[in-house]
Amino acid sequence: MKRLFLLFAVLVLLSSCTHMSELPLSFRSELIAEAENYTSIQYEWGGQSFWWEDDPSVDCSGFVINVYKTVLERHGHHLLFDDTTAYELWDEYTLPVEEPLAGDLIFFTDGVSDDVTHVAIFIREEDGVLFFIDASSLPETMKVMERSYPADNAKIHSFGRMIYREIGKRTPSSIGWR
């Protein structure tokens, strides 16, 4: 109850100085192009190297953070954090969406529990199949690659739209909590 009250108080405080915004279409195509730069980079738990660094490696959240950070900073925006987990991306830094657009995030479970354990960047949906780019820790991949799952795959938890802050502003240009 205390957390709910605190959340409500923060929302009331921020609602007067924030507004919802969508990523412009040009950002979305840049996000996919930037994500593709990471193709074949090795997966490493806790990794957050940029693709142009010597011997780069990323995990799923490090990959997403680097892609968003690079594209947003080109346009005078910042993420609200420097490092976080897939769960925290879902819980604190994205707005839930029903119909994802290119560049939105897909959150996954491990298939055993309902906890968010993995994140990927959504590319498109085609004939009931979701295509995405992620840093996969599966033994047969262990790298960043484009993959796909049927839209009804039980591991797919939800979709989210990243929130961010414009340079010079003290509050995010979009805000949302679960």
Coordinates of N, CA, C and O in Angstrom, one line a residue, residues 42-139:
Q42 N 29.1 -11.4 -29.7 CA 29.0 -12.5 -28.7 C 28.1 -12.1 -27.5 O 28.3 -10.9 -27.0
Y43 N 27.3 -13.0 -27.0 CA 26.6 -12.8 -25.8 C 27.5 -13.0 -24.6 O 28.3 -13.9 -24.6
E44 N 27.4 -12.1 -23.6 CA 28.1 -12.3 -22.3 C 27.3 -11.7 -21.3 O 26.9 -10.5 -21.3
W45 N 26.9 -12.5 -20.2 CA 26.1 -12.0 -19.2 C 26.8 -10.8 -18.5 O 27.9 -10.8 -18.2
G46 N 26.0 -9.7 -18.4 CA 26.6 -8.4 -17.9 C 27.3 -7.6 -18.9 O 27.7 -6.5 -18.6
G47 N 27.5 -8.1 -20.1 CA 28.2 -7.3 -21.1 C 27.4 -6.1 -21.6 O 26.2 -6.1 -21.8
Q48 N 28.1 -5.0 -21.9 CA 27.5 -3.8 -22.4 C 28.5 -3.0 -23.3 O 28.6 -1.8 -23.2
S49 N 29.2 -3.7 -24.1 CA 30.1 -3.1 -25.0 C 29.4 -2.5 -26.2 O 28.4 -3.1 -26.6
F50 N 29.9 -1.5 -26.8 CA 29.4 -1.0 -28.1 C 30.0 -1.8 -29.2 O 31.1 -2.3 -29.1
W51 N 29.3 -1.9 -30.3 CA 29.7 -2.8 -31.5 C 31.0 -2.4 -32.0 O 31.8 -3.2 -32.6
W52 N 31.4 -1.1 -32.0 CA 32.7 -0.6 -32.6 C 33.9 -0.8 -31.7 O 35.0 -0.6 -32.1
E53 N 33.7 -1.3 -30.4 CA 34.8 -1.5 -29.5 C 35.5 -2.7 -29.8 O 35.0 -3.6 -30.5
D54 N 36.8 -2.8 -29.4 CA 37.5 -4.1 -29.6 C 36.9 -5.2 -28.7 O 36.6 -5.0 -27.6
D55 N 36.7 -6.3 -29.3 CA 36.2 -7.5 -28.7 C 34.9 -7.2 -27.9 O 34.8 -7.5 -26.7
P56 N 33.9 -6.7 -28.6 CA 32.6 -6.4 -27.9 C 31.8 -7.6 -27.5 O 31.9 -8.7 -28.1
S57 N 31.0 -7.4 -26.4 CA 30.1 -8.5 -26.0 C 28.9 -7.7 -25.2 O 29.2 -6.7 -24.6
V58 N 27.8 -8.3 -25.3 CA 26.6 -7.7 -24.7 C 25.7 -8.8 -24.1 O 25.7 -9.9 -24.6
D59 N 24.9 -8.5 -23.1 CA 23.7 -9.3 -22.8 C 22.5 -8.7 -23.3 O 22.6 -7.6 -24.0
C60 N 21.3 -9.2 -23.0 CA 20.1 -8.7 -23.7 C 19.8 -7.2 -23.3 O 19.5 -6.4 -24.2
S61 N 19.9 -6.9 -22.0 CA 19.6 -5.5 -21.6 C 20.7 -4.6 -22.1 O 20.5 -3.4 -22.5
G62 N 22.0 -5.0 -22.0 CA 23.1 -4.2 -22.4 C 23.0 -3.8 -23.9 O 23.2 -2.7 -24.3
F63 N 22.6 -4.8 -24.7 CA 22.3 -4.6 -26.1 C 21.2 -3.5 -26.4 O 21.4 -2.6 -27.1
V64 N 20.1 -3.7 -25.7 CA 19.0 -2.7 -25.9 C 19.4 -1.3 -25.4 O 19.2 -0.3 -26.1
I65 N 20.1 -1.2 -24.3 CA 20.5 0.0 -23.7 C 21.5 0.7 -24.7 O 21.3 1.9 -25.0
N66 N 22.5 0.0 -25.3 CA 23.4 0.6 -26.2 C 22.7 1.1 -27.5 O 23.0 2.2 -28.0
V67 N 21.8 0.3 -28.0 CA 21.1 0.7 -29.2 C 20.3 2.0 -29.0 O 20.4 3.0 -29.7
Y68 N 19.5 2.0 -27.9 CA 18.7 3.2 -27.6 C 19.6 4.4 -27.3 O 19.3 5.5 -27.7
K69 N 20.6 4.2 -26.5 CA 21.5 5.3 -26.0 C 22.1 6.0 -27.3 O 22.1 7.2 -27.4
T70 N 22.6 5.2 -28.2 CA 23.3 5.7 -29.4 C 22.3 6.5 -30.2 O 22.6 7.7 -30.6
V71 N 21.1 6.0 -30.5 CA 20.2 6.7 -31.4 C 19.6 7.9 -30.7 O 19.5 9.0 -31.3
L72 N 19.2 7.8 -29.4 CA 18.6 8.9 -28.7 C 19.6 10.1 -28.6 O 19.2 11.2 -28.8
E73 N 20.8 9.8 -28.3 CA 21.8 10.8 -28.1 C 22.1 11.6 -29.4 O 22.4 12.8 -29.4
R74 N 22.0 10.9 -30.5 CA 22.1 11.6 -31.8 C 21.1 12.7 -32.0 O 21.3 13.6 -32.8
H75 N 20.0 12.6 -31.3 CA 18.8 13.5 -31.5 C 18.6 14.4 -30.2 O 17.5 14.9 -30.1
G76 N 19.6 14.4 -29.3 CA 19.4 15.3 -28.2 C 18.6 14.7 -27.1 O 18.0 15.5 -26.3
H77 N 18.5 13.4 -26.9 CA 17.7 12.8 -25.9 C 18.6 11.8 -25.1 O 19.7 11.4 -25.5
H78 N 18.1 11.5 -23.9 CA 18.9 10.5 -23.0 C 17.9 9.5 -22.5 O 16.8 9.8 -22.2
L79 N 18.5 8.3 -22.2 CA 17.8 7.4 -21.4 C 17.7 7.9 -19.9 O 18.5 8.7 -19.5
L80 N 16.8 7.3 -19.1 CA 16.7 7.7 -17.7 C 17.7 7.0 -16.8 O 17.6 7.1 -15.6
F81 N 18.5 6.1 -17.4 CA 19.4 5.2 -16.7 C 20.6 4.9 -17.5 O 20.6 5.2 -18.7
D82 N 21.6 4.3 -16.9 CA 22.8 3.9 -17.7 C 22.9 2.4 -17.8 O 23.5 1.9 -18.8
D83 N 22.4 1.7 -16.8 CA 22.4 0.2 -16.8 C 21.2 -0.3 -16.1 O 20.8 0.3 -15.1
T84 N 20.6 -1.3 -16.5 CA 19.5 -1.9 -15.9 C 19.3 -3.3 -16.4 O 20.0 -3.8 -17.3
T85 N 18.3 -4.0 -15.8 CA 18.0 -5.4 -16.2 C 16.8 -5.4 -17.2 O 16.0 -4.4 -17.3
A86 N 16.5 -6.6 -17.8 CA 15.3 -6.7 -18.6 C 14.1 -6.5 -17.7 O 13.1 -5.8 -18.2
Y87 N 14.0 -7.0 -16.5 CA 12.9 -6.8 -15.6 C 12.7 -5.3 -15.3 O 11.6 -4.8 -15.4
E88 N 13.8 -4.6 -15.0 CA 13.6 -3.2 -14.7 C 13.2 -2.4 -15.9 O 12.5 -1.4 -15.8
L89 N 13.7 -2.7 -17.1 CA 13.2 -2.1 -18.3 C 11.7 -2.2 -18.4 O 11.0 -1.2 -18.7
W90 N 11.2 -3.4 -18.2 CA 9.8 -3.6 -18.3 C 9.0 -2.8 -17.2 O 8.0 -2.2 -17.4
D91 N 9.6 -2.9 -15.9 CA 8.9 -2.4 -14.8 C 8.9 -0.9 -14.6 O 8.0 -0.3 -14.1
E92 N 10.1 -0.3 -15.0 CA 10.3 1.1 -14.7 C 10.5 2.0 -15.9 O 10.3 3.2 -15.8
Y93 N 10.9 1.5 -17.0 CA 11.4 2.4 -18.1 C 10.7 2.3 -19.4 O 11.1 2.8 -20.4
T94 N 9.5 1.6 -19.4 CA 8.8 1.5 -20.7 C 7.3 1.7 -20.4 O 6.8 1.4 -19.3
L95 N 6.6 2.1 -21.4 CA 5.1 2.1 -21.4 C 4.6 0.9 -22.0 O 5.1 0.5 -23.1
P96 N 3.6 0.2 -21.4 CA 3.1 -1.0 -22.0 C 2.3 -0.6 -23.3 O 1.7 0.4 -23.4
V97 N 2.5 -1.5 -24.3 CA 1.8 -1.3 -25.6 C 1.2 -2.7 -26.0 O 1.8 -3.7 -25.8
E98 N 0.0 -2.6 -26.7 CA -0.6 -3.8 -27.2 C -0.1 -4.2 -28.6 O 0.1 -5.3 -28.9
E99 N 0.1 -3.2 -29.4 CA 0.5 -3.4 -30.8 C 1.9 -2.8 -31.0 O 2.0 -1.5 -31.1
P100 N 2.9 -3.5 -30.9 CA 4.3 -3.0 -31.0 C 4.6 -2.4 -32.4 O 4.1 -2.9 -33.4
L101 N 5.4 -1.4 -32.4 CA 6.0 -0.8 -33.7 C 7.4 -1.2 -33.7 O 8.1 -1.5 -32.7
A102 N 8.0 -1.1 -34.9 CA 9.5 -1.4 -35.0 C 10.2 -0.5 -34.0 O 10.0 0.7 -33.9
G103 N 11.1 -1.1 -33.3 CA 11.9 -0.4 -32.3 C 11.4 -0.5 -30.9 O 12.1 -0.3 -29.9
D104 N 10.1 -1.0 -30.7 CA 9.6 -1.2 -29.4 C 10.3 -2.4 -28.8 O 11.0 -3.2 -29.5
L105 N 10.0 -2.7 -27.6 CA 10.7 -3.8 -26.9 C 9.7 -5.0 -26.7 O 8.5 -4.8 -26.5
I106 N 10.2 -6.2 -26.8 CA 9.5 -7.4 -26.5 C 10.1 -8.0 -25.2 O 11.3 -8.1 -25.1
F107 N 9.2 -8.3 -24.2 CA 9.7 -8.9 -23.0 C 9.3 -10.3 -22.9 O 8.2 -10.7 -23.3
F108 N 10.2 -11.1 -22.4 CA 10.0 -12.6 -22.4 C 10.1 -13.1 -21.0 O 10.8 -12.5 -20.1
T109 N 9.5 -14.3 -20.8 CA 9.7 -15.0 -19.5 C 10.6 -16.2 -19.8 O 10.9 -16.5 -21.0
D110 N 11.0 -17.0 -18.8 CA 11.8 -18.2 -19.0 C 10.9 -19.4 -19.4 O 11.4 -20.5 -19.6
G111 N 9.6 -19.2 -19.4 CA 8.7 -20.3 -19.7 C 8.2 -21.0 -18.5 O 7.3 -21.9 -18.6
V112 N 8.9 -20.8 -17.4 CA 8.5 -21.5 -16.1 C 7.7 -20.6 -15.2 O 6.7 -20.9 -14.7
S113 N 8.2 -19.3 -15.1 CA 7.4 -18.4 -14.2 C 6.9 -17.2 -15.1 O 7.2 -17.2 -16.3
D114 N 6.2 -16.3 -14.5 CA 5.7 -15.1 -15.3 C 6.7 -13.9 -15.2 O 6.4 -12.8 -15.6
D115 N 7.8 -14.1 -14.6 CA 8.8 -13.0 -14.4 C 9.5 -12.7 -15.7 O 9.9 -13.6 -16.4
V116 N 9.7 -11.4 -16.0 CA 10.4 -11.0 -17.1 C 11.9 -11.3 -16.9 O 12.5 -10.9 -16.0
T117 N 12.5 -12.0 -17.9 CA 13.9 -12.5 -17.8 C 14.7 -12.1 -19.0 O 15.9 -12.3 -19.0
H118 N 14.0 -11.6 -20.1 CA 14.8 -11.3 -21.3 C 14.1 -10.2 -22.1 O 12.8 -10.0 -21.9
V119 N 14.8 -9.4 -22.9 CA 14.3 -8.3 -23.6 C 14.9 -8.4 -25.0 O 16.1 -8.8 -25.2
A120 N 14.1 -7.9 -26.0 CA 14.6 -7.9 -27.4 C 14.0 -6.6 -28.1 O 13.0 -6.0 -27.6
I121 N 14.5 -6.3 -29.2 CA 14.0 -5.2 -30.0 C 13.1 -5.7 -31.1 O 13.6 -6.5 -31.9
F122 N 11.8 -5.3 -31.1 CA 10.9 -5.7 -32.1 C 11.2 -5.2 -33.4 O 11.5 -4.0 -33.6
I123 N 11.1 -6.0 -34.5 CA 11.3 -5.5 -35.9 C 9.9 -5.4 -36.6 O 9.6 -4.4 -37.1
R124 N 9.2 -6.6 -36.6 CA 8.0 -6.6 -37.4 C 7.2 -7.9 -37.0 O 7.8 -8.8 -36.4
E125 N 5.9 -7.9 -37.4 CA 5.1 -9.1 -37.3 C 4.6 -9.4 -38.7 O 4.3 -8.5 -39.5
E126 N 4.7 -10.7 -39.0 CA 4.4 -11.1 -40.3 C 3.7 -12.5 -40.3 O 4.3 -13.5 -39.8
D127 N 2.5 -12.6 -40.7 CA 1.7 -13.8 -40.7 C 1.7 -14.6 -39.3 O 2.0 -15.8 -39.3
G128 N 1.5 -13.8 -38.3 CA 1.5 -14.4 -36.9 C 2.8 -14.7 -36.3 O 2.9 -15.4 -35.3
V129 N 3.9 -14.2 -36.9 CA 5.3 -14.5 -36.4 C 5.9 -13.1 -36.1 O 5.8 -12.2 -36.9
L130 N 6.5 -13.1 -34.9 CA 7.1 -11.8 -34.4 C 8.6 -12.0 -34.7 O 9.3 -12.9 -34.3
F131 N 9.2 -11.0 -35.4 CA 10.6 -10.9 -35.7 C 11.2 -9.9 -34.8 O 10.7 -8.8 -34.6
F132 N 12.4 -10.2 -34.2 CA 13.1 -9.3 -33.3 C 14.6 -9.6 -33.3 O 15.1 -10.6 -33.9
I133 N 15.3 -8.6 -32.8 CA 16.8 -8.8 -32.7 C 17.1 -8.8 -31.2 O 16.6 -8.0 -30.4
D134 N 17.9 -9.7 -30.8 CA 18.3 -9.8 -29.4 C 19.7 -10.4 -29.2 O 20.3 -10.9 -30.1
A135 N 20.2 -10.3 -28.0 CA 21.4 -10.9 -27.6 C 21.0 -12.2 -26.9 O 20.5 -12.2 -25.7
S136 N 21.1 -13.3 -27.6 CA 20.6 -14.6 -27.1 C 21.6 -15.3 -26.3 O 22.7 -15.5 -26.8
S137 N 21.2 -15.8 -25.2 CA 22.1 -16.7 -24.4 C 21.8 -18.2 -24.6 O 22.4 -19.0 -23.9
L138 N 21.0 -18.5 -25.6 CA 20.8 -19.9 -25.9 C 22.1 -20.6 -26.3 O 22.9 -20.0 -27.1
P139 N 22.4 -21.8 -25.8 CA 23.6 -22.4 -26.1 C 23.9 -22.5 -27.6 O 25.1 -22.4 -28.0

